[in-house]
Short mmCIF file of N, CA and C in Angstrom, two decimals:
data_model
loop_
_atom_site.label_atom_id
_atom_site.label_comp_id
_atom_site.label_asym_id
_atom_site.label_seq_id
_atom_site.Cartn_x
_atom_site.Cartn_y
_atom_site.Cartn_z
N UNK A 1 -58.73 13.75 44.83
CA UNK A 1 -57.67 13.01 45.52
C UNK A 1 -56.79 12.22 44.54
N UNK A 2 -57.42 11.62 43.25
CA UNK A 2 -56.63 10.47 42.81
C UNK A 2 -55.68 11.20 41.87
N UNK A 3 -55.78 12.44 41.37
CA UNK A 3 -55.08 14.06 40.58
C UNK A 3 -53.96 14.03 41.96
N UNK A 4 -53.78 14.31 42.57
CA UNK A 4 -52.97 14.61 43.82
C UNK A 4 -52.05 13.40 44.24
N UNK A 5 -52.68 12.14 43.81
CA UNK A 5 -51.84 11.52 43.79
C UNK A 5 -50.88 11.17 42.69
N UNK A 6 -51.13 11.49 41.48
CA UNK A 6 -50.52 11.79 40.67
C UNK A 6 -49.30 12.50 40.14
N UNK A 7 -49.83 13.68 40.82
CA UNK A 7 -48.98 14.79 41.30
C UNK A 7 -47.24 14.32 42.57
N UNK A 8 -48.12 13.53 43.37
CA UNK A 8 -47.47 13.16 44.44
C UNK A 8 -46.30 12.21 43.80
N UNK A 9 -46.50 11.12 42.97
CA UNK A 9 -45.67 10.06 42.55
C UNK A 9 -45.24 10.85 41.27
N UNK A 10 -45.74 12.19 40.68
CA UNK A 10 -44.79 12.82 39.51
C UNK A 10 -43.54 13.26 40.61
N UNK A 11 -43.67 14.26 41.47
CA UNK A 11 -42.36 14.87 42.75
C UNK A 11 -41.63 13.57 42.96
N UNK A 12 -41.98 12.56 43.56
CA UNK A 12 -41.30 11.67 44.17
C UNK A 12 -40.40 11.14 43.18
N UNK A 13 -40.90 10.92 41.63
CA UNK A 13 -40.19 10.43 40.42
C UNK A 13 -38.90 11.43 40.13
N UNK A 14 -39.22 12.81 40.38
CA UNK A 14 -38.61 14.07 40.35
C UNK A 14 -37.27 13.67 41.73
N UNK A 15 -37.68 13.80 42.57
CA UNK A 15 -36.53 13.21 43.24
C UNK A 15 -35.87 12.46 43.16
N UNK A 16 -36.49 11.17 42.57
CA UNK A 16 -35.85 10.17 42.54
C UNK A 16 -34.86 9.83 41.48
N UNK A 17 -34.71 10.90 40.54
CA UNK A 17 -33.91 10.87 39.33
C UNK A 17 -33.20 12.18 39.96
N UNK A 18 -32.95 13.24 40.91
CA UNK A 18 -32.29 13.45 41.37
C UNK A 18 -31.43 12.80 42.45
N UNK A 19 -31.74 11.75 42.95
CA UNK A 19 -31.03 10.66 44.10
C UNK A 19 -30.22 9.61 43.10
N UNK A 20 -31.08 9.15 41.98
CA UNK A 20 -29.74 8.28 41.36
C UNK A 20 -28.83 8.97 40.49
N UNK A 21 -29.12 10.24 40.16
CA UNK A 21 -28.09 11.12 39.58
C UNK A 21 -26.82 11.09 40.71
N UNK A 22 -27.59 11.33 41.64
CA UNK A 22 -25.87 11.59 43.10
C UNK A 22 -25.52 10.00 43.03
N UNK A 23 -26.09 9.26 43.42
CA UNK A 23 -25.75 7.34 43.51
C UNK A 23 -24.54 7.27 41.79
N UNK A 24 -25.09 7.82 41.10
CA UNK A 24 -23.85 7.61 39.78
C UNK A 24 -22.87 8.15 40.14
N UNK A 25 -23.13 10.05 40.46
CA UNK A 25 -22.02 10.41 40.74
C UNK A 25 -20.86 9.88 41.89
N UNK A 26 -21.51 9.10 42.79
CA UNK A 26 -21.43 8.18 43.93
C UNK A 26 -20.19 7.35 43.50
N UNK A 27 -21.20 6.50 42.36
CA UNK A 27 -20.18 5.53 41.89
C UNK A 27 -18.46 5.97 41.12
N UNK A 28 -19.02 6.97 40.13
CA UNK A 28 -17.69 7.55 39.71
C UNK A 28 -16.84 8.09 40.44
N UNK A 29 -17.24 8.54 42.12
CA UNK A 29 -16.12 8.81 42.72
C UNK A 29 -15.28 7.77 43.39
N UNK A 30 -15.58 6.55 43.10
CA UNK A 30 -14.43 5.27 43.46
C UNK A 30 -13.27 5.81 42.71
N UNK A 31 -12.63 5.38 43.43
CA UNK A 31 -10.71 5.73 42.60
C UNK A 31 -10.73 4.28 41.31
N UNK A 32 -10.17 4.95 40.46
CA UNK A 32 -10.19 3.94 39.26
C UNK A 32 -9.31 2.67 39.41
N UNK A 33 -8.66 2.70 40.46
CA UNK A 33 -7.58 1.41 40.99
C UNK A 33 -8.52 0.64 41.77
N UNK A 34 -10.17 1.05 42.38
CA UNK A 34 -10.90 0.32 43.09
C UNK A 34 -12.03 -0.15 42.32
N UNK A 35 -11.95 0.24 41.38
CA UNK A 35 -13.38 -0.02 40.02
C UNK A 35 -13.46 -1.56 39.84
N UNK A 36 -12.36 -2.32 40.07
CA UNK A 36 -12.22 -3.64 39.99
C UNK A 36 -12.67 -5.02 41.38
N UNK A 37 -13.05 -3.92 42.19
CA UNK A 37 -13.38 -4.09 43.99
C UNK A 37 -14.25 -5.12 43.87
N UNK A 38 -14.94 -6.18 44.74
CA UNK A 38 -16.04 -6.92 44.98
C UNK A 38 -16.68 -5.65 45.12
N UNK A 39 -16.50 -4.58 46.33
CA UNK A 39 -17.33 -3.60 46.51
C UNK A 39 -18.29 -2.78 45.86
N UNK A 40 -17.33 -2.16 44.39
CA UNK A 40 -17.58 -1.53 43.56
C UNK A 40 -18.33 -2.04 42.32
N UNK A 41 -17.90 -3.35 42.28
CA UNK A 41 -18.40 -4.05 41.12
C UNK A 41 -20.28 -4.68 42.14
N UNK A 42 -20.24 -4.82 43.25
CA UNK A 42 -21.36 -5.11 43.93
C UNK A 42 -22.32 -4.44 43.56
N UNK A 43 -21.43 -2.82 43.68
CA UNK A 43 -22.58 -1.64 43.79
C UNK A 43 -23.44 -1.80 42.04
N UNK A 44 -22.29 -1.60 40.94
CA UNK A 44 -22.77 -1.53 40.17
C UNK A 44 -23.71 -2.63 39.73
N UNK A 45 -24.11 -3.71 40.02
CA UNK A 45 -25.16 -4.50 40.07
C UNK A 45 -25.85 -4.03 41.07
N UNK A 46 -26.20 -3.49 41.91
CA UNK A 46 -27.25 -3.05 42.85
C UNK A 46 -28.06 -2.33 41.66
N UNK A 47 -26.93 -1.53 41.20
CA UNK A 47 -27.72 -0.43 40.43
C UNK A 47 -28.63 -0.81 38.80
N UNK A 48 -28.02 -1.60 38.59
CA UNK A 48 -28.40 -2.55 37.29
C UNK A 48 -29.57 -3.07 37.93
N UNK A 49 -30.02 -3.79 38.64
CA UNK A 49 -31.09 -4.11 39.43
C UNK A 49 -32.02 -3.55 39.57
N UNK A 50 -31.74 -2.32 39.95
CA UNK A 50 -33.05 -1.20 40.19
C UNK A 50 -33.27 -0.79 38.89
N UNK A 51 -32.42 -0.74 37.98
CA UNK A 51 -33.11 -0.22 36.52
C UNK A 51 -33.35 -1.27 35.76
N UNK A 52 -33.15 -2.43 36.30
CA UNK A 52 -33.97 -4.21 35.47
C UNK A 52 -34.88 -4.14 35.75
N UNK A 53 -35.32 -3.75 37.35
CA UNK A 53 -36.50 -4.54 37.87
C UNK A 53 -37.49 -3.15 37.56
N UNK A 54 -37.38 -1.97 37.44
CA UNK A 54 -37.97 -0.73 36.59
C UNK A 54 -38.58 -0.81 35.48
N UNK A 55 -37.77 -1.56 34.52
CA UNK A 55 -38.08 -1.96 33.04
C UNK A 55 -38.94 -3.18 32.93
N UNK A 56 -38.70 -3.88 33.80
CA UNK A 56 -40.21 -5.58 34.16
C UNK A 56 -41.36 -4.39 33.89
N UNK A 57 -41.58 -3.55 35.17
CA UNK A 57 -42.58 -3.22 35.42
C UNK A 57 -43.04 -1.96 34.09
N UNK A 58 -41.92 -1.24 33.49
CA UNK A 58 -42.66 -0.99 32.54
C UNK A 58 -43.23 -1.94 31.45
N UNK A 59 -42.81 -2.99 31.37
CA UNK A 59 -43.17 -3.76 30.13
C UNK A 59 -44.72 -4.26 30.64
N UNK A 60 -44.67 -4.41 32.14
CA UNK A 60 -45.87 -5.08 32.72
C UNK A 60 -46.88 -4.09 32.56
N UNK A 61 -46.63 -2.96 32.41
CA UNK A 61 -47.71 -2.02 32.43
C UNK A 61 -47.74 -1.71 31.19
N UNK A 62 -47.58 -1.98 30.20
CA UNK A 62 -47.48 -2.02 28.60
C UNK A 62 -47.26 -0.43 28.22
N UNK A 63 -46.06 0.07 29.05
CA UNK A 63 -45.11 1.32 28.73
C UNK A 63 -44.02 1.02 28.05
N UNK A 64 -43.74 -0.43 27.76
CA UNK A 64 -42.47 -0.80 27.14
C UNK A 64 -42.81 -1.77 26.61
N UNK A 65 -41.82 -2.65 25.06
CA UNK A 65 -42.27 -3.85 25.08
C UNK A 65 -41.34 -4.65 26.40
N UNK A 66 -41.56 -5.99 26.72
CA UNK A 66 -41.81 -6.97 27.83
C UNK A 66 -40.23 -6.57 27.92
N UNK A 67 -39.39 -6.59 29.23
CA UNK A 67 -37.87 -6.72 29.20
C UNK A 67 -37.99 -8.23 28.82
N UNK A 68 -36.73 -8.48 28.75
CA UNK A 68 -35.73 -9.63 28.37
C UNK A 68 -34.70 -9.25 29.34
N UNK A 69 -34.16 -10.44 29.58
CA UNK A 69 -32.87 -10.33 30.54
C UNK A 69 -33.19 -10.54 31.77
N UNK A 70 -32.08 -10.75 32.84
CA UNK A 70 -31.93 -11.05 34.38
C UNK A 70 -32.30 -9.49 35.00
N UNK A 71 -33.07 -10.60 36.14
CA UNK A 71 -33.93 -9.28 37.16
C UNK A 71 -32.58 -8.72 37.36
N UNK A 72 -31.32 -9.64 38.29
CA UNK A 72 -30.10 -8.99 38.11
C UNK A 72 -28.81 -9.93 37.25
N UNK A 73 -28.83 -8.38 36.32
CA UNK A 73 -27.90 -8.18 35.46
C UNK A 73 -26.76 -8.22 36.35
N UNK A 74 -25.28 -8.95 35.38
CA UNK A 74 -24.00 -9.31 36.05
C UNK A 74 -23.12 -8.39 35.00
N UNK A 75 -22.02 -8.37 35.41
CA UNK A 75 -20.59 -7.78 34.79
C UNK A 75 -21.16 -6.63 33.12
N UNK A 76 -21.93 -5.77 33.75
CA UNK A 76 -22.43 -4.73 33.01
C UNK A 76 -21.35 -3.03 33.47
N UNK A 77 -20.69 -3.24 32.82
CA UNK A 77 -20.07 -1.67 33.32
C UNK A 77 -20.81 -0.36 33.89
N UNK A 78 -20.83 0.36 34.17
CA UNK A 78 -21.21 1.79 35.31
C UNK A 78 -21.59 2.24 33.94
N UNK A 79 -20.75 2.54 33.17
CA UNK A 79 -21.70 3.40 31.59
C UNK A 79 -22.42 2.99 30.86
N UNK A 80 -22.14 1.44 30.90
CA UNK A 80 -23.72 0.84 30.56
C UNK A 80 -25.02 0.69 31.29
N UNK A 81 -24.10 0.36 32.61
CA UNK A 81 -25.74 0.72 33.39
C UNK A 81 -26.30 2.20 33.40
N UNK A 82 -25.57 2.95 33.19
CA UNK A 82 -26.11 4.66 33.38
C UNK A 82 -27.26 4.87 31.93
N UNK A 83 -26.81 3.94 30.99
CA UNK A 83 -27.39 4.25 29.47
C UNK A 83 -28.34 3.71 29.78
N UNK A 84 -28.69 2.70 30.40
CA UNK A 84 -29.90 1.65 30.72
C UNK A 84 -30.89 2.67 31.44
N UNK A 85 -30.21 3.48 32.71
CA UNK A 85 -30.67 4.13 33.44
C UNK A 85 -31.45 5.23 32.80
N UNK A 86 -30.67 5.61 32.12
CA UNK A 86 -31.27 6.68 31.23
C UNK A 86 -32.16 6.83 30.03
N UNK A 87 -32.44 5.56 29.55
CA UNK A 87 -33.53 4.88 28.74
C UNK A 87 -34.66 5.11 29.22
N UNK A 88 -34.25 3.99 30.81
CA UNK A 88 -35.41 4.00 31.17
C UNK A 88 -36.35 4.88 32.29
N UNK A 89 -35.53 6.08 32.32
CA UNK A 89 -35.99 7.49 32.60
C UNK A 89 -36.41 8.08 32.03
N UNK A 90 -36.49 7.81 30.63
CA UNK A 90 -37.00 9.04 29.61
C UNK A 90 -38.29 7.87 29.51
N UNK A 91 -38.68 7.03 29.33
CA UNK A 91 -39.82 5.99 29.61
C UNK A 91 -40.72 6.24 30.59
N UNK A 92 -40.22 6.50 31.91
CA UNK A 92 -40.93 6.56 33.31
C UNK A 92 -41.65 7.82 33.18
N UNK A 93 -40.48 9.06 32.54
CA UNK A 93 -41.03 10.11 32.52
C UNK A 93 -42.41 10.62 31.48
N UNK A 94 -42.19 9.85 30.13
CA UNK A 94 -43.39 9.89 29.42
C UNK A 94 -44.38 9.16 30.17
N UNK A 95 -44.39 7.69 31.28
CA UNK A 95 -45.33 7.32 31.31
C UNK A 95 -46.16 8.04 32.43
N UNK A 96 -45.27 8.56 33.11
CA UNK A 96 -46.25 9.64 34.61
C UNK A 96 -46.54 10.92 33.67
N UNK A 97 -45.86 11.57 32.90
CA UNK A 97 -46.65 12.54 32.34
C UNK A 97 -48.30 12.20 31.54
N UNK A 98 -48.31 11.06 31.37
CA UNK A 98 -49.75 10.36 30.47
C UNK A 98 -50.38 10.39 31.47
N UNK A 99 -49.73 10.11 32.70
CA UNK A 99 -51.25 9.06 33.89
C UNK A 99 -51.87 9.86 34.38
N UNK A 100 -53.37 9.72 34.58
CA UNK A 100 -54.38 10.40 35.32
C UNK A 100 -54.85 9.62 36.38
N UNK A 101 -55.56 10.28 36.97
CA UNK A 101 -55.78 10.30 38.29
C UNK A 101 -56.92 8.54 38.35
N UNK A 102 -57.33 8.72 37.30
CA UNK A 102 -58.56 7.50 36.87
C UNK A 102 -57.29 6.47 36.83
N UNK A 103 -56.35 6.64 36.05
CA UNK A 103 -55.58 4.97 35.68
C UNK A 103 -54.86 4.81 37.01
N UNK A 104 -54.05 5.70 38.42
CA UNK A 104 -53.60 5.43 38.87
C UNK A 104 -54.14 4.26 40.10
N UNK A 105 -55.32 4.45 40.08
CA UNK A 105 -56.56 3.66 41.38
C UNK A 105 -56.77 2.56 40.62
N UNK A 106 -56.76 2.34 39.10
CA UNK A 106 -57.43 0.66 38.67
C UNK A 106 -56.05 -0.54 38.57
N UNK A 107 -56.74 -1.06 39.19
CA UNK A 107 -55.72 -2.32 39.13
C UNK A 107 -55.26 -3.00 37.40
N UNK A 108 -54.77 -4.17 37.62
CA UNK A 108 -53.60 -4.48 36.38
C UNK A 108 -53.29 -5.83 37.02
N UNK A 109 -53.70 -6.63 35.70
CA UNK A 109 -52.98 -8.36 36.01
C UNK A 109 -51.71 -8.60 35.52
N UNK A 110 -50.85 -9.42 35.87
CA UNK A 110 -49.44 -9.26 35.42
C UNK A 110 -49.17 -10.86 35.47
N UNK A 111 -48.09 -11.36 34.60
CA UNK A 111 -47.23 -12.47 34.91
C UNK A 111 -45.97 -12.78 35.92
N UNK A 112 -45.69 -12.99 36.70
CA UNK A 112 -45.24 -12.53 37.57
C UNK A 112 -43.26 -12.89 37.18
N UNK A 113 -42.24 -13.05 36.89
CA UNK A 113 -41.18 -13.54 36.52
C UNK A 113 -40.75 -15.35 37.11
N UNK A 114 -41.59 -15.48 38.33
CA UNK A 114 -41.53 -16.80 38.00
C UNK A 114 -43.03 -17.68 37.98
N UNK A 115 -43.78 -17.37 37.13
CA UNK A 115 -45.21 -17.45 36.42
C UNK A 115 -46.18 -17.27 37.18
N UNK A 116 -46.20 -16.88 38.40
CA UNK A 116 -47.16 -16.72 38.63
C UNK A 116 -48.10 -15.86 38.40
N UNK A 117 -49.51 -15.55 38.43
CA UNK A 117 -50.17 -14.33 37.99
C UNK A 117 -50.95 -14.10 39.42
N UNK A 118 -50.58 -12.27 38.86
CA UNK A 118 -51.00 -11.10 39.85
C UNK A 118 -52.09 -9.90 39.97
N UNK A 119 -52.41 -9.52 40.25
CA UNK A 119 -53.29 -8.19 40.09
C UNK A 119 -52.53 -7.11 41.13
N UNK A 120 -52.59 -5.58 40.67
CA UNK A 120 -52.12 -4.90 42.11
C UNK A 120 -52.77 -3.69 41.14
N UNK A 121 -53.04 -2.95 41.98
CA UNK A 121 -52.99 -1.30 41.85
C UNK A 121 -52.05 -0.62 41.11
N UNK A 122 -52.01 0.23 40.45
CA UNK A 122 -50.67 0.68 39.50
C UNK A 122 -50.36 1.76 41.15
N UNK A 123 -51.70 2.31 41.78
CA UNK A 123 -50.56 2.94 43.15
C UNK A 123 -49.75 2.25 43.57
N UNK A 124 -49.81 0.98 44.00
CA UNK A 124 -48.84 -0.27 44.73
C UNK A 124 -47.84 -0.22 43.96
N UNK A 125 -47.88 -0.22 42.57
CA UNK A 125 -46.87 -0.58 42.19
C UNK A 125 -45.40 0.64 41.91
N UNK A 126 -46.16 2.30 41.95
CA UNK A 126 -45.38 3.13 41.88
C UNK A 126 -44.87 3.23 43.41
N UNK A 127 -45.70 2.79 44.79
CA UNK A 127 -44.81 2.92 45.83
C UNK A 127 -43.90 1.70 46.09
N UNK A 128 -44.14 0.83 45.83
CA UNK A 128 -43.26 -0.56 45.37
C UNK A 128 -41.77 -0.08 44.61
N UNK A 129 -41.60 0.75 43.90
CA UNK A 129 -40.55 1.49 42.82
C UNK A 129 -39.48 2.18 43.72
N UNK A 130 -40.65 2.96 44.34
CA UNK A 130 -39.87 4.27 45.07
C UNK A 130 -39.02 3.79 46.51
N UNK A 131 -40.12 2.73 47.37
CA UNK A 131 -39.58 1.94 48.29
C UNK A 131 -38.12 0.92 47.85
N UNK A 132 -37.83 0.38 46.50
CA UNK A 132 -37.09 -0.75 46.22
C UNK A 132 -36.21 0.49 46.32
N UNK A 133 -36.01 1.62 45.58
CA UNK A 133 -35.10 2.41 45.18
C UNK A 133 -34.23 2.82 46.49
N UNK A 134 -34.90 3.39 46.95
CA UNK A 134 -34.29 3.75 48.96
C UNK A 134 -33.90 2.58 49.18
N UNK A 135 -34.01 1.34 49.40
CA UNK A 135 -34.06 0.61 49.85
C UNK A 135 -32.21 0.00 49.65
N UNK A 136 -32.12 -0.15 48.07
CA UNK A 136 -30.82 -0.47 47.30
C UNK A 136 -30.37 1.01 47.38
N UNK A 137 -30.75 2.02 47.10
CA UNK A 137 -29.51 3.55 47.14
C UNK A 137 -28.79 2.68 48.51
N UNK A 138 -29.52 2.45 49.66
CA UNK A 138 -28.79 2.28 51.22
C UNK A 138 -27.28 1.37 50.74
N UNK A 139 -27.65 0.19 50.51
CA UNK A 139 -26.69 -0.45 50.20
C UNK A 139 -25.71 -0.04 49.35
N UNK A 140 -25.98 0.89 48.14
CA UNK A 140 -25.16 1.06 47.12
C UNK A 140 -23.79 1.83 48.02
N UNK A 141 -24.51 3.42 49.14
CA UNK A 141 -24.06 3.44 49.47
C UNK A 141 -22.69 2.99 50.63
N UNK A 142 -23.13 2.15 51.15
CA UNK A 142 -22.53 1.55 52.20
C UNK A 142 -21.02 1.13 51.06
N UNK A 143 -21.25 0.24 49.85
CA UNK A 143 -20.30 -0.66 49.13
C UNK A 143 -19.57 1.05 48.47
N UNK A 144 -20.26 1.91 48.12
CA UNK A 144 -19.44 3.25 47.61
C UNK A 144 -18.26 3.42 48.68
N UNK A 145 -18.60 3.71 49.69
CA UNK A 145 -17.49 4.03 50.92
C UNK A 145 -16.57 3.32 50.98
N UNK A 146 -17.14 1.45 51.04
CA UNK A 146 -16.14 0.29 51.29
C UNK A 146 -15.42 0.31 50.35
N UNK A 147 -15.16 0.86 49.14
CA UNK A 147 -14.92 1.85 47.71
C UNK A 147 -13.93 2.47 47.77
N UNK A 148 -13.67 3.09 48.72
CA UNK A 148 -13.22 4.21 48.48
C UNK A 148 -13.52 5.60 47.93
N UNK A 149 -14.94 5.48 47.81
CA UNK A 149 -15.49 6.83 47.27
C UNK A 149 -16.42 6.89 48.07
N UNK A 150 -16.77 8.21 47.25
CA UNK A 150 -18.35 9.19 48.81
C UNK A 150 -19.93 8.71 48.20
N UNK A 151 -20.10 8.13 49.70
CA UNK A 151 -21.29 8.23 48.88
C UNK A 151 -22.38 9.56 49.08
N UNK A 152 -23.20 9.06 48.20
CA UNK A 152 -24.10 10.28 48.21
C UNK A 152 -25.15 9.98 49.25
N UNK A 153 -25.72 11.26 49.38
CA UNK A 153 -26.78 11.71 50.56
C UNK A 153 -27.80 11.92 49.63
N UNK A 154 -28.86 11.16 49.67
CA UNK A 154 -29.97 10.82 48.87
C UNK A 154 -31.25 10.88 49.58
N UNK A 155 -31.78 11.43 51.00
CA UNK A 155 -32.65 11.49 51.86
C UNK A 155 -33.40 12.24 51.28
N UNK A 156 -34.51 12.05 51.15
CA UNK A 156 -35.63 12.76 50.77
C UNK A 156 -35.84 14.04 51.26
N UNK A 157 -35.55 14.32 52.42
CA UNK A 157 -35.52 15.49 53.07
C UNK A 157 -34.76 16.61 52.63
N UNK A 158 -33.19 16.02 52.44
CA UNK A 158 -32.81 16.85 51.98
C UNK A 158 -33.02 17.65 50.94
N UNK A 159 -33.57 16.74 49.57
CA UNK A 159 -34.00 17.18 48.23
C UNK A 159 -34.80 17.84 48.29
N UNK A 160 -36.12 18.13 49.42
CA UNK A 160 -37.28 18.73 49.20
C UNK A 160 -37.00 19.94 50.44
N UNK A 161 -36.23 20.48 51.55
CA UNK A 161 -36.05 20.66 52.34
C UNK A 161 -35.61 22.68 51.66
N UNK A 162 -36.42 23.56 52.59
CA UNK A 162 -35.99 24.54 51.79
C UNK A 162 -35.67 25.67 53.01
N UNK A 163 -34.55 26.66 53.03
CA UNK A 163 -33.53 27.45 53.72
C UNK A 163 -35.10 28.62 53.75
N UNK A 164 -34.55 29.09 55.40
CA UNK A 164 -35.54 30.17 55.26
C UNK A 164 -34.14 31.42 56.17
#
């Protein structure tokens, strides 16, 4: 079972770097006269967010050294957040290719960002990831539209969903 779950949060990681691939492309389809938007500039901190609060947790799981910086990051441009993004994808991806089925079930004490200390499951903490991510894509989209651009369709279903 604990191999399978492994397996399970490698796919879901697999999607999920296919869903913020469309959420970028998302963002670049704002018209460049709206890049300056509360909307647009919103989104792109949504998205800075999800790849801050990504990088805590790798440092917490000693896949990274510790981040530095705001859970959310301010006035970071779309190509800097994409570089961030993409850092810390090639990170996520070495660290689920390492994990076995034994490390995913043992828990992990942590500092928490405003000191408190924690213990959780490294499972909790990869569905904790995947949940924050859906959670902000929703919003990103909504501020993409108010944008002037499309947003993307990021449903799980669709990504895994196959034509017969």
């Amino acid at each position: 079972m604990p191999d399978s779950l492994v397996s399970q949060y490698r796919r879901w990681f697999d999607y999920e770097q296919d869903a913020h691939a469309k959420v970028i492309r998302s963002l670049e389809s704002v018209p460049s006269d709206r890049r300056s938007s509360p909307e647009f500039i919103r989104a792109v901190g949504i998205l800075a967010h999800i790849v801050a609060a990504r990088r805590v947790w790798l440092g917490r799981l000693g896949a990274a050294p510790p981040a530095t910086g705001s859970l959310f990051p301010q006035d970071l441009s779309l190509d800097q957040v994409i570089a961030q993004w993409n850092d810390g994808a090639r990170l996520w991806t070495d660290f689920l290719g390492h994990l076995t089925g034994e490390a995913i079930a043992k828990s992990f004490e942590y500092q928490s960002l405003d000191a408190g200390r924690f213990r959780n499951r490294l499972e909790d903490v990869l569905t904790q990831l995947f949940g924050h991510s859906w959670y902000h894509r929703g919003q990103i989209a909504m501020l993409v539209r108010a944008g002037g651009g499309e947003p993307a369709v990021t449903d799980f279903i669709y990504w895994c969903r196959e034509s017969i």
